[in-house]
mmCIF file of C-alpha atoms in Angstrom:
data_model
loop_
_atom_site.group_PDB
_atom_site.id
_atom_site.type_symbol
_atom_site.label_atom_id
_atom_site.label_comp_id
_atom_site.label_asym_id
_atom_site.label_seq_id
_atom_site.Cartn_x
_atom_site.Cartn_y
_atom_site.Cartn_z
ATOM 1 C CA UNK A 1498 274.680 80.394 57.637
ATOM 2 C CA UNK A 1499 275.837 78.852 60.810
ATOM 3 C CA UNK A 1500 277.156 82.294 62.264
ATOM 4 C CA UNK A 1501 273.298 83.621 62.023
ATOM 5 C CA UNK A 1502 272.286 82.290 65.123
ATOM 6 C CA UNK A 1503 274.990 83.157 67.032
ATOM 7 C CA UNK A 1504 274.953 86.648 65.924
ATOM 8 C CA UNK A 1505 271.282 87.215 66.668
ATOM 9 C CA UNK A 1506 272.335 86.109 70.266
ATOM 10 C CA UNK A 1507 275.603 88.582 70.389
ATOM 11 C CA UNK A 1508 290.546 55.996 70.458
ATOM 12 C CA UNK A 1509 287.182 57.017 68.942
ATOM 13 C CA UNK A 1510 285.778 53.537 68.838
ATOM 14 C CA UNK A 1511 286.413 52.371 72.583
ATOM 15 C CA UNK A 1512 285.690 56.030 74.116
ATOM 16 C CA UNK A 1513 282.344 56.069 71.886
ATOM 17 C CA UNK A 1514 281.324 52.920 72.874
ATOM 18 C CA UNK A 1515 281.727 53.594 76.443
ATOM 19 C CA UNK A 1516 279.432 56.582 76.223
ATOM 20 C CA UNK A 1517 276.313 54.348 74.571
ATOM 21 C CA UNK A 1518 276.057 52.899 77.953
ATOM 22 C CA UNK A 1519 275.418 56.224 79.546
ATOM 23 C CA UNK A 1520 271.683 57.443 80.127
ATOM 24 C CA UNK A 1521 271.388 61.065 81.358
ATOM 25 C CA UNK A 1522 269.765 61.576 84.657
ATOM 26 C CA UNK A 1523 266.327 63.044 83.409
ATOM 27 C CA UNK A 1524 265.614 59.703 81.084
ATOM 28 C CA UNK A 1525 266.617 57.196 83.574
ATOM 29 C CA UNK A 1526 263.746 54.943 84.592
ATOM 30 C CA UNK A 1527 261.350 57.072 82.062
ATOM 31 C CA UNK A 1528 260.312 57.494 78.906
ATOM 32 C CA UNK A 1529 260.625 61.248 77.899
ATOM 33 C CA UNK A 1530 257.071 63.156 77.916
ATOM 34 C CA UNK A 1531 258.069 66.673 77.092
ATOM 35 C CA UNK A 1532 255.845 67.821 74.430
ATOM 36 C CA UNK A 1533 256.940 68.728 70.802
ATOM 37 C CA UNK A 1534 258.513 71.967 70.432
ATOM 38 C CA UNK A 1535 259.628 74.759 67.855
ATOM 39 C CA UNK A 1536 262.506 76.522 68.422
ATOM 40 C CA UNK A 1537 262.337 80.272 68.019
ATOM 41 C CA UNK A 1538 264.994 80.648 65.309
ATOM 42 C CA UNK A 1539 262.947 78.769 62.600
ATOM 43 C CA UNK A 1540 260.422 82.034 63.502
ATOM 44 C CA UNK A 1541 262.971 84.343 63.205
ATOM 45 C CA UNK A 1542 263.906 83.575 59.265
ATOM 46 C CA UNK A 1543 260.461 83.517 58.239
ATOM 47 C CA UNK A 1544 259.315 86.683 59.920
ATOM 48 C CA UNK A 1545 262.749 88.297 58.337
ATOM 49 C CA UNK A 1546 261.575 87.522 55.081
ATOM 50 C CA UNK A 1547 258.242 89.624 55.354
ATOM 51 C CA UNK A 1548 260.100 91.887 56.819
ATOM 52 C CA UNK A 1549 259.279 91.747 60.437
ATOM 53 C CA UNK A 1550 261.356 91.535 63.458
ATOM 54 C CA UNK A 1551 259.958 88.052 66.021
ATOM 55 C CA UNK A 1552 261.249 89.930 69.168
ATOM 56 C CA UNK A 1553 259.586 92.953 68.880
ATOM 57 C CA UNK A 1554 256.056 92.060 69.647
ATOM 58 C CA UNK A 1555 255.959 89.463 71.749
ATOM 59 C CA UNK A 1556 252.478 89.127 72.848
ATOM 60 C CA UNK A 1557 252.004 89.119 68.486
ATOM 61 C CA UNK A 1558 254.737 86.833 68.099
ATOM 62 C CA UNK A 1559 253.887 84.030 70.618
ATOM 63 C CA UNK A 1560 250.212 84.244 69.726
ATOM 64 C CA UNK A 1561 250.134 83.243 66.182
ATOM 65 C CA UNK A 1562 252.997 80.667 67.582
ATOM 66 C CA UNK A 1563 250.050 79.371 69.326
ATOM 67 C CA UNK A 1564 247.648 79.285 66.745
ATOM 68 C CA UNK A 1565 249.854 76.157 64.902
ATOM 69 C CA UNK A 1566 248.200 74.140 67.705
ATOM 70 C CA UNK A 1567 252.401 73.960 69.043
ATOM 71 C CA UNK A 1568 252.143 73.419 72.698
ATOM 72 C CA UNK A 1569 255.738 74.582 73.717
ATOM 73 C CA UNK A 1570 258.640 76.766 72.971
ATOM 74 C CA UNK A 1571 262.013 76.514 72.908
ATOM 75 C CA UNK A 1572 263.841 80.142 72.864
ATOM 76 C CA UNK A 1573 267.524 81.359 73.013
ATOM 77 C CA UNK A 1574 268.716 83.208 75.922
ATOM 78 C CA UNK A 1575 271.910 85.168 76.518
ATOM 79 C CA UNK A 1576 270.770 87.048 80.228
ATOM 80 C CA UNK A 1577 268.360 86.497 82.773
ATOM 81 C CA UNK A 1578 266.058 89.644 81.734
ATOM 82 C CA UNK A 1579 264.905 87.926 78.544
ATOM 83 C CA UNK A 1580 263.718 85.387 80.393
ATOM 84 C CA UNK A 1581 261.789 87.282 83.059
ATOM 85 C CA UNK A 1582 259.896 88.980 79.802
ATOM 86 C CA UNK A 1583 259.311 86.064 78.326
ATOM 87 C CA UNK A 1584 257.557 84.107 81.364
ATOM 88 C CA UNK A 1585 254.092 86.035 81.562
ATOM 89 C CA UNK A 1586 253.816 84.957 77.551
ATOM 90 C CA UNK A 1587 254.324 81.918 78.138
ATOM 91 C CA UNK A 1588 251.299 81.688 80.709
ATOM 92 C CA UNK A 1589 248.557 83.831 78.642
ATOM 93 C CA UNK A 1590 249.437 81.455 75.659
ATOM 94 C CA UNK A 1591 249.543 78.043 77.935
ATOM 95 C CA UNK A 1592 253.003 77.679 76.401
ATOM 96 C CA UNK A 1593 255.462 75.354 77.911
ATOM 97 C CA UNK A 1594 259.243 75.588 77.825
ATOM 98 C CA UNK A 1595 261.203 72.253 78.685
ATOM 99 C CA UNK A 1596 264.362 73.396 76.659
ATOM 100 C CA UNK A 1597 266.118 76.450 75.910
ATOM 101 C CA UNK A 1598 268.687 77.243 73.795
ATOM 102 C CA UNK A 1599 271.736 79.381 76.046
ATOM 103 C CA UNK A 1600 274.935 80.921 74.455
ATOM 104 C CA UNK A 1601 277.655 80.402 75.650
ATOM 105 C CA UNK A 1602 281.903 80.829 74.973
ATOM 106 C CA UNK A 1603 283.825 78.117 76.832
ATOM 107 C CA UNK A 1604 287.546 77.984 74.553
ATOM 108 C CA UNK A 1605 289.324 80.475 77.173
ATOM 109 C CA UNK A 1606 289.507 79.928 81.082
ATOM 110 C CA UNK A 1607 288.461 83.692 82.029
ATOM 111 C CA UNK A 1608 285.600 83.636 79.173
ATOM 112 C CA UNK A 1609 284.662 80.624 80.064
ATOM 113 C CA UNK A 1610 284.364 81.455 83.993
ATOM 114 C CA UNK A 1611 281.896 84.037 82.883
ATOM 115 C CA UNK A 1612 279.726 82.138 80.770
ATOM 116 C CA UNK A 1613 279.306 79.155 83.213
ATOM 117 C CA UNK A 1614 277.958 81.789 85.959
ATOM 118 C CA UNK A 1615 275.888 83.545 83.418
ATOM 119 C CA UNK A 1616 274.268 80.362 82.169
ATOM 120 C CA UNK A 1617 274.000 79.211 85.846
ATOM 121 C CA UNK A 1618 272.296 82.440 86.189
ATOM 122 C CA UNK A 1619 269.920 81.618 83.756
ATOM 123 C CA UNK A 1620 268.835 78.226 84.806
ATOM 124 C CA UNK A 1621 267.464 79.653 88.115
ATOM 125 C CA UNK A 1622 265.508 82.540 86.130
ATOM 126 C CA UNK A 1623 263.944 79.220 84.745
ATOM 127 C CA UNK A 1624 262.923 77.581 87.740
ATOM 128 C CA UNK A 1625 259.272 79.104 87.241
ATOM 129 C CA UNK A 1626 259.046 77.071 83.755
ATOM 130 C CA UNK A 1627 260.235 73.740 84.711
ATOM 131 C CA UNK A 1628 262.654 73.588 81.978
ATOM 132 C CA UNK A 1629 264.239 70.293 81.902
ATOM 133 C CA UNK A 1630 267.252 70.623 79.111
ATOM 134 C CA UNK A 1631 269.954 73.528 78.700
ATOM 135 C CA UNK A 1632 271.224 73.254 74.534
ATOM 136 C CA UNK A 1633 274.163 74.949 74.272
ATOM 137 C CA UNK A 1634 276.706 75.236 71.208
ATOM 138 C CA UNK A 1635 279.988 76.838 72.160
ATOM 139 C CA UNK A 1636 280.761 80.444 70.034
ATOM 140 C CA UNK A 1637 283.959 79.368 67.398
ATOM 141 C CA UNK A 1638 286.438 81.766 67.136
ATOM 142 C CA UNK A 1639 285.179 83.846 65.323
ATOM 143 C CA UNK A 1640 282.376 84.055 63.572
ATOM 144 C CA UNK A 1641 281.803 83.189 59.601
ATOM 145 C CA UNK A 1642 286.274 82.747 59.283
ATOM 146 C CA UNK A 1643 287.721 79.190 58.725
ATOM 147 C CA UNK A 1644 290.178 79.510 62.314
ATOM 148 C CA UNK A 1645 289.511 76.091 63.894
ATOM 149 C CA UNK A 1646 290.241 75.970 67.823
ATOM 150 C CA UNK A 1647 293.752 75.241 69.295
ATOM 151 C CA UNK A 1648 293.885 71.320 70.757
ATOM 152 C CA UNK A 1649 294.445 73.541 74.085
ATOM 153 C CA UNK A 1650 291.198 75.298 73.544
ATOM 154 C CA UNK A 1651 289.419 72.168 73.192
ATOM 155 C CA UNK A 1652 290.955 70.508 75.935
ATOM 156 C CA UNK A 1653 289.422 73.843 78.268
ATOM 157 C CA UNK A 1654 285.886 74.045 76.004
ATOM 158 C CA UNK A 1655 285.286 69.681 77.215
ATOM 159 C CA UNK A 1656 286.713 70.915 80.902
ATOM 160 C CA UNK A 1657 284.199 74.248 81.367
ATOM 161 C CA UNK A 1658 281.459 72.412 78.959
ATOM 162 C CA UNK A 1659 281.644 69.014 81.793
ATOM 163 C CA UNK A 1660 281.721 71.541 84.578
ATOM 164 C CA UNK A 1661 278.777 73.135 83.719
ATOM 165 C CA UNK A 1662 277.090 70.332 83.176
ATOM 166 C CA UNK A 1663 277.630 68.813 86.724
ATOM 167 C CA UNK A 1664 276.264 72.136 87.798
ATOM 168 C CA UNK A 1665 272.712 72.178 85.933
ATOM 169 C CA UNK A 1666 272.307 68.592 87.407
ATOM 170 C CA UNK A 1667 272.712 69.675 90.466
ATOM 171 C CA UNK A 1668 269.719 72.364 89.304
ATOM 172 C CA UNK A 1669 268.557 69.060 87.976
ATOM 173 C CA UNK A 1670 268.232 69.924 84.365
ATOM 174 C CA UNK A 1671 270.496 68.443 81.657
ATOM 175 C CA UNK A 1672 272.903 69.792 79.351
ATOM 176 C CA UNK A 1673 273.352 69.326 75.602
ATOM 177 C CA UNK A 1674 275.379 69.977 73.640
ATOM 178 C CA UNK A 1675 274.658 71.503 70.073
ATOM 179 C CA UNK A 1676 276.551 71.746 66.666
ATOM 180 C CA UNK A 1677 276.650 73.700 63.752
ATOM 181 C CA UNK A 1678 278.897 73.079 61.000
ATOM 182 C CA UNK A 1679 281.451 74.181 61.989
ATOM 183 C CA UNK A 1680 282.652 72.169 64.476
ATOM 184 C CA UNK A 1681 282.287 69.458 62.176
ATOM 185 C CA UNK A 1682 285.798 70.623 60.112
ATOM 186 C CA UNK A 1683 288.726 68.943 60.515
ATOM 187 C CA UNK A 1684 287.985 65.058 60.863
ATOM 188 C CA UNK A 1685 284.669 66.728 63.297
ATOM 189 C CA UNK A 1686 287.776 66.881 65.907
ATOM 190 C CA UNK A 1687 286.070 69.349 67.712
ATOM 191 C CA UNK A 1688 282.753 67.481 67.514
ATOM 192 C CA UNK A 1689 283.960 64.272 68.940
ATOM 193 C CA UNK A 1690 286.326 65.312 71.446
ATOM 194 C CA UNK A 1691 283.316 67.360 73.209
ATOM 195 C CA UNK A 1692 281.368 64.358 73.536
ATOM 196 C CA UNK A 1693 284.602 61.932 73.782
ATOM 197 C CA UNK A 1694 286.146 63.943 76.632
ATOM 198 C CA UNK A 1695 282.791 65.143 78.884
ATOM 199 C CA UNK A 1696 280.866 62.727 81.126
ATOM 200 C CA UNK A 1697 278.060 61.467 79.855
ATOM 201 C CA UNK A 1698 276.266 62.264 83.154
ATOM 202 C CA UNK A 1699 276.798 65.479 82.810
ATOM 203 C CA UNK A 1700 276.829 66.179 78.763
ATOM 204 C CA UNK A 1701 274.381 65.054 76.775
ATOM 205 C CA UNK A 1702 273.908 65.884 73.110
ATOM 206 C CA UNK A 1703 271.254 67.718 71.285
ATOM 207 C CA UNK A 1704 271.664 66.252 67.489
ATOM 208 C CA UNK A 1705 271.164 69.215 64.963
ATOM 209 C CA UNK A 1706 270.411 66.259 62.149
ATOM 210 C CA UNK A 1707 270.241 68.849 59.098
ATOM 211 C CA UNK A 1708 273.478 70.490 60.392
ATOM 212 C CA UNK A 1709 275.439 67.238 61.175
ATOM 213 C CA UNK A 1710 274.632 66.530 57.526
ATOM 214 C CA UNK A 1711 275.442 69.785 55.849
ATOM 215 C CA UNK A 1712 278.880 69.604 58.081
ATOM 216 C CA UNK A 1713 279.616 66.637 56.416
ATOM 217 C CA UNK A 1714 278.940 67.276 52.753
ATOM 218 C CA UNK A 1715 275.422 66.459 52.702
ATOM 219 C CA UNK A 1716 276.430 62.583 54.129
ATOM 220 C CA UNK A 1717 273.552 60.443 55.511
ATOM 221 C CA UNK A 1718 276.241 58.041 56.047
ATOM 222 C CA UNK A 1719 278.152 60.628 58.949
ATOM 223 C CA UNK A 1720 274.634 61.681 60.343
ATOM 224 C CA UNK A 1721 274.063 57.749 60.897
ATOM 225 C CA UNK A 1722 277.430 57.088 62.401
ATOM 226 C CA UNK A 1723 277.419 59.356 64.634
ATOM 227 C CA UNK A 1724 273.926 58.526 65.730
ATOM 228 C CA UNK A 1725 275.675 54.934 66.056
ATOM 229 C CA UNK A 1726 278.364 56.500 67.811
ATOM 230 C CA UNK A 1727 276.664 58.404 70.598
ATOM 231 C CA UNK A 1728 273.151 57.128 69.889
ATOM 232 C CA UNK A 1729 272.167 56.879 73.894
ATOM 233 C CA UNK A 1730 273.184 60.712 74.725
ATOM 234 C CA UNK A 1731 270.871 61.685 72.722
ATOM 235 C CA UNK A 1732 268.240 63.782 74.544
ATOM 236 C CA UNK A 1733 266.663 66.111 71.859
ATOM 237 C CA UNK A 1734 267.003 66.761 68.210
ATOM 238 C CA UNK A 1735 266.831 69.979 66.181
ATOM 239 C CA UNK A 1736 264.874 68.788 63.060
ATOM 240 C CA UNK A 1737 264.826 70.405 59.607
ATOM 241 C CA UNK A 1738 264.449 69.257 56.291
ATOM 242 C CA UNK A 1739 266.378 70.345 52.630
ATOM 243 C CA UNK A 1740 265.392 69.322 49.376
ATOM 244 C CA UNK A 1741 269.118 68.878 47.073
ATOM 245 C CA UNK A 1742 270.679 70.652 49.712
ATOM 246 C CA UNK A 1743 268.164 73.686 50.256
ATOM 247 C CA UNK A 1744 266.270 74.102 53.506
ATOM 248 C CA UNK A 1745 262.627 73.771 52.451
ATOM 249 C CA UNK A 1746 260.104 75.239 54.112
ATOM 250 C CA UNK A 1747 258.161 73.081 56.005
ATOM 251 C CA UNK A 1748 259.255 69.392 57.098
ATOM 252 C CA UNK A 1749 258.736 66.414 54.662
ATOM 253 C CA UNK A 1750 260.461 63.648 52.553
ATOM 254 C CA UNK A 1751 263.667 64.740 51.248
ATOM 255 C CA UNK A 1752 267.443 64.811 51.395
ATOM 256 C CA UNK A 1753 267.787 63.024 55.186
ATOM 257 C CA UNK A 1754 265.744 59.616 55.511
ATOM 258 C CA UNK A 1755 263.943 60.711 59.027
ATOM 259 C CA UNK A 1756 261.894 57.212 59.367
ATOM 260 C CA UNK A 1757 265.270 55.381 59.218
ATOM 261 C CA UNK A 1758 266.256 57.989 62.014
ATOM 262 C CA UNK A 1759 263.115 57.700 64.056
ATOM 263 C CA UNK A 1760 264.019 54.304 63.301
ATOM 264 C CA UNK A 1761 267.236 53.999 64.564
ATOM 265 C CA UNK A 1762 266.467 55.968 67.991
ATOM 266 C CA UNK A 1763 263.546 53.648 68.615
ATOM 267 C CA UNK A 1764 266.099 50.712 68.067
ATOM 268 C CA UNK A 1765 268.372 52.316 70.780
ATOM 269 C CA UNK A 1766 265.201 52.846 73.050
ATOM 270 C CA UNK A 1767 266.264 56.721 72.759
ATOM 271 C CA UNK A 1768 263.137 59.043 73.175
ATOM 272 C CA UNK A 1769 264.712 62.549 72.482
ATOM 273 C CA UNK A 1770 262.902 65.903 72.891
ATOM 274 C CA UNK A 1771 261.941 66.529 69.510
ATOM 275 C CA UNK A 1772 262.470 70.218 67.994
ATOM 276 C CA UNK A 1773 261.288 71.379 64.866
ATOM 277 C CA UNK A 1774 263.486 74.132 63.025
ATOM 278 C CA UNK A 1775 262.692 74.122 59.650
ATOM 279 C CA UNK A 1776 264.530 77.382 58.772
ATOM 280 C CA UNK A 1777 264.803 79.523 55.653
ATOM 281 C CA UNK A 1778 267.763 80.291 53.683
ATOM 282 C CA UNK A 1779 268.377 82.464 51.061
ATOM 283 C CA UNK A 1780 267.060 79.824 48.352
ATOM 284 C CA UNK A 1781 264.277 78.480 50.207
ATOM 285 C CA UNK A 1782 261.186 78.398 48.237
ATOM 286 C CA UNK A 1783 258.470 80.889 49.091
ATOM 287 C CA UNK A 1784 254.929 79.989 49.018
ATOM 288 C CA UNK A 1785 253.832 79.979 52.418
ATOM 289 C CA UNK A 1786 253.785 81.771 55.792
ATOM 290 C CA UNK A 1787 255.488 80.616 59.303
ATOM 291 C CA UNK A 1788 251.685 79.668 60.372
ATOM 292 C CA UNK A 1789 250.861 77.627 57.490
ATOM 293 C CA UNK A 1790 254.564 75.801 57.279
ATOM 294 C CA UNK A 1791 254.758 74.980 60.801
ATOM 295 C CA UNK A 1792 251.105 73.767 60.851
ATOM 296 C CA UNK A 1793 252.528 71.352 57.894
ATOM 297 C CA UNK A 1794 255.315 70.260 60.187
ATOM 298 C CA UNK A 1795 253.472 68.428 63.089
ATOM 299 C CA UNK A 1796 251.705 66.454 60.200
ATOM 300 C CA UNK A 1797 254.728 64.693 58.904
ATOM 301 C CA UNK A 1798 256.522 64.949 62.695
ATOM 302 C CA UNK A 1799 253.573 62.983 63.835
ATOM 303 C CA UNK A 1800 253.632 60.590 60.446
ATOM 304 C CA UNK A 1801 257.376 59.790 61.267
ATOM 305 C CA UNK A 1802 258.051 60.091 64.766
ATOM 306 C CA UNK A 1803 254.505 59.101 66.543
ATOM 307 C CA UNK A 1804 253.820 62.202 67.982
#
């Protein structure tokens, strides 16, 4: 499963504690007041189960997003067109955008050259929208095998990943970075050393909670260290709910305690973007449409998180 979005889109202790003193530049001084958003992906798996394609219809797509009452979008980008046909949507449903969600492939200097200018590219096609916060998980090897990256092609993913970082702050939006499960394999060396060797002014980190838990074998007790861990670069989360291990479809109670979360972000004075992407997998249950479920979801967001 963690291949499926990437193929739609073609000295731990000291080091850690160093980064909870960091604050990226968009919080500093403010409490965050971006709106609740849905990311498009959640979308995607529920209009592939009735058979319909979220892209294709736009105008269709975006207006029953509306009709949830969701006030803004975040989408996934890999070129500046898609944004340019997105942006008229987005103002005849009086949809905001303050995050996307950009590829990117930053293991291999040449690649990586390319993908920096590309995302560059797209941050000023986003100008228009205000967006505030660039999410960004770095391709693996390849797709759906078990190869984990070279130390070498860590070293230049944390180099290209903090250098285009600096850049977007100079556009003054933030970076963050995102994880699937992947990069959680091998004592999560690829995981830490992203946030371990990257500036926290420039890399901040979007916390995929139901993937950080699924990377670790379904552990509450990883999810919670590493919010302990790098608690205060936290700038949005991607939230989704499973039921003994199976993405349900809408958010409630169930595997991942998201008041002790809500909890512990409060406790750090963290006030992340908050995402929902309740996705489908194969064994989801099905007894309701993406209207209905994500209508469900701002209940319980709002019953846990305030908002």
């Amino acid at each position: 499963m963690s291949s499926n979005r990437r193929q739609f889109l073609n000295t731990l202790a000291v080091s850690a504690g160093a980064a909870l003193l960091a604050e990226p530049a968009w919080t500093q001084g403010k409490a965050a007041a971006m709106p609740v958003s849905c990311n498009q992906y959640s979308w995607i798996t529920f209009y592939a189960r009735e058979g319909r394609e979220w892209a294709a219809d736009l105008d269709v797509s975006l207006s029953e997003f509306a009709s949830t009452g969701l006030a803004a979008y975040e989408p996934a980008f890999t070129q500046v067109e898609q944004v340019n046909r997105l942006l008229p949507y987005l103002k005849k449903y009086k949809l905001v955008m303050p995050s996307v969600y950009v590829n990117s492939s930053l293991h291999q200097a040449e690649e990586g050259a390319k993908s920096i200018e590309s995302v560059l590219a797209i941050a000023d096609a986003l100008k228009p929208a205000d967006t505030k916060i660039i999410v960004t998980n770095p391709n693996p090897i390849k797709g759906g095998s078990d190869q984990n990256k070279s130390d070498a092609e860590l070293t230049e993913q944390a180099r290209n990943m903090d250098k285009l970082g600096a850049e977007l702050k100079k556009k003054g939006m933030t970076l963050a970075y995102h994880t699937h499960d992947v990069e959680l394999r091998a004592a999560a060396r690829e995981f830490h050393h992203m946030l371990l060797a990257t500036d926290p002014k420039n890399v901040s980190l979007c916390l995929d909670v139901h993937w950080v838990y699924r990377g670790s074998g379904n552990s509450q007790i990883a999810l919670f260290d590493v919010v302990k861990l790098y608690g205060k670069r936290i700038v949005e989360l991607h939230i989704r709910q499973s039921k003994d291990g199976i993405w349900q479809e809408s958010f409630g109670e169930g595997d991942i305690d998201y008041p002790r979360l809500a909890k512990s972000l409060n406790d750090l004075n963290v006030k992340p973007h908050l995402v929902l992407e309740q996705c489908l997998e194969k064994t989801s249950p099905k007894t309701m449409n993406a209207i209905e479920a994500h209508k469900i979801d701002q209940v319980y967001l709002k019953k846990v998180f305030g908002v």
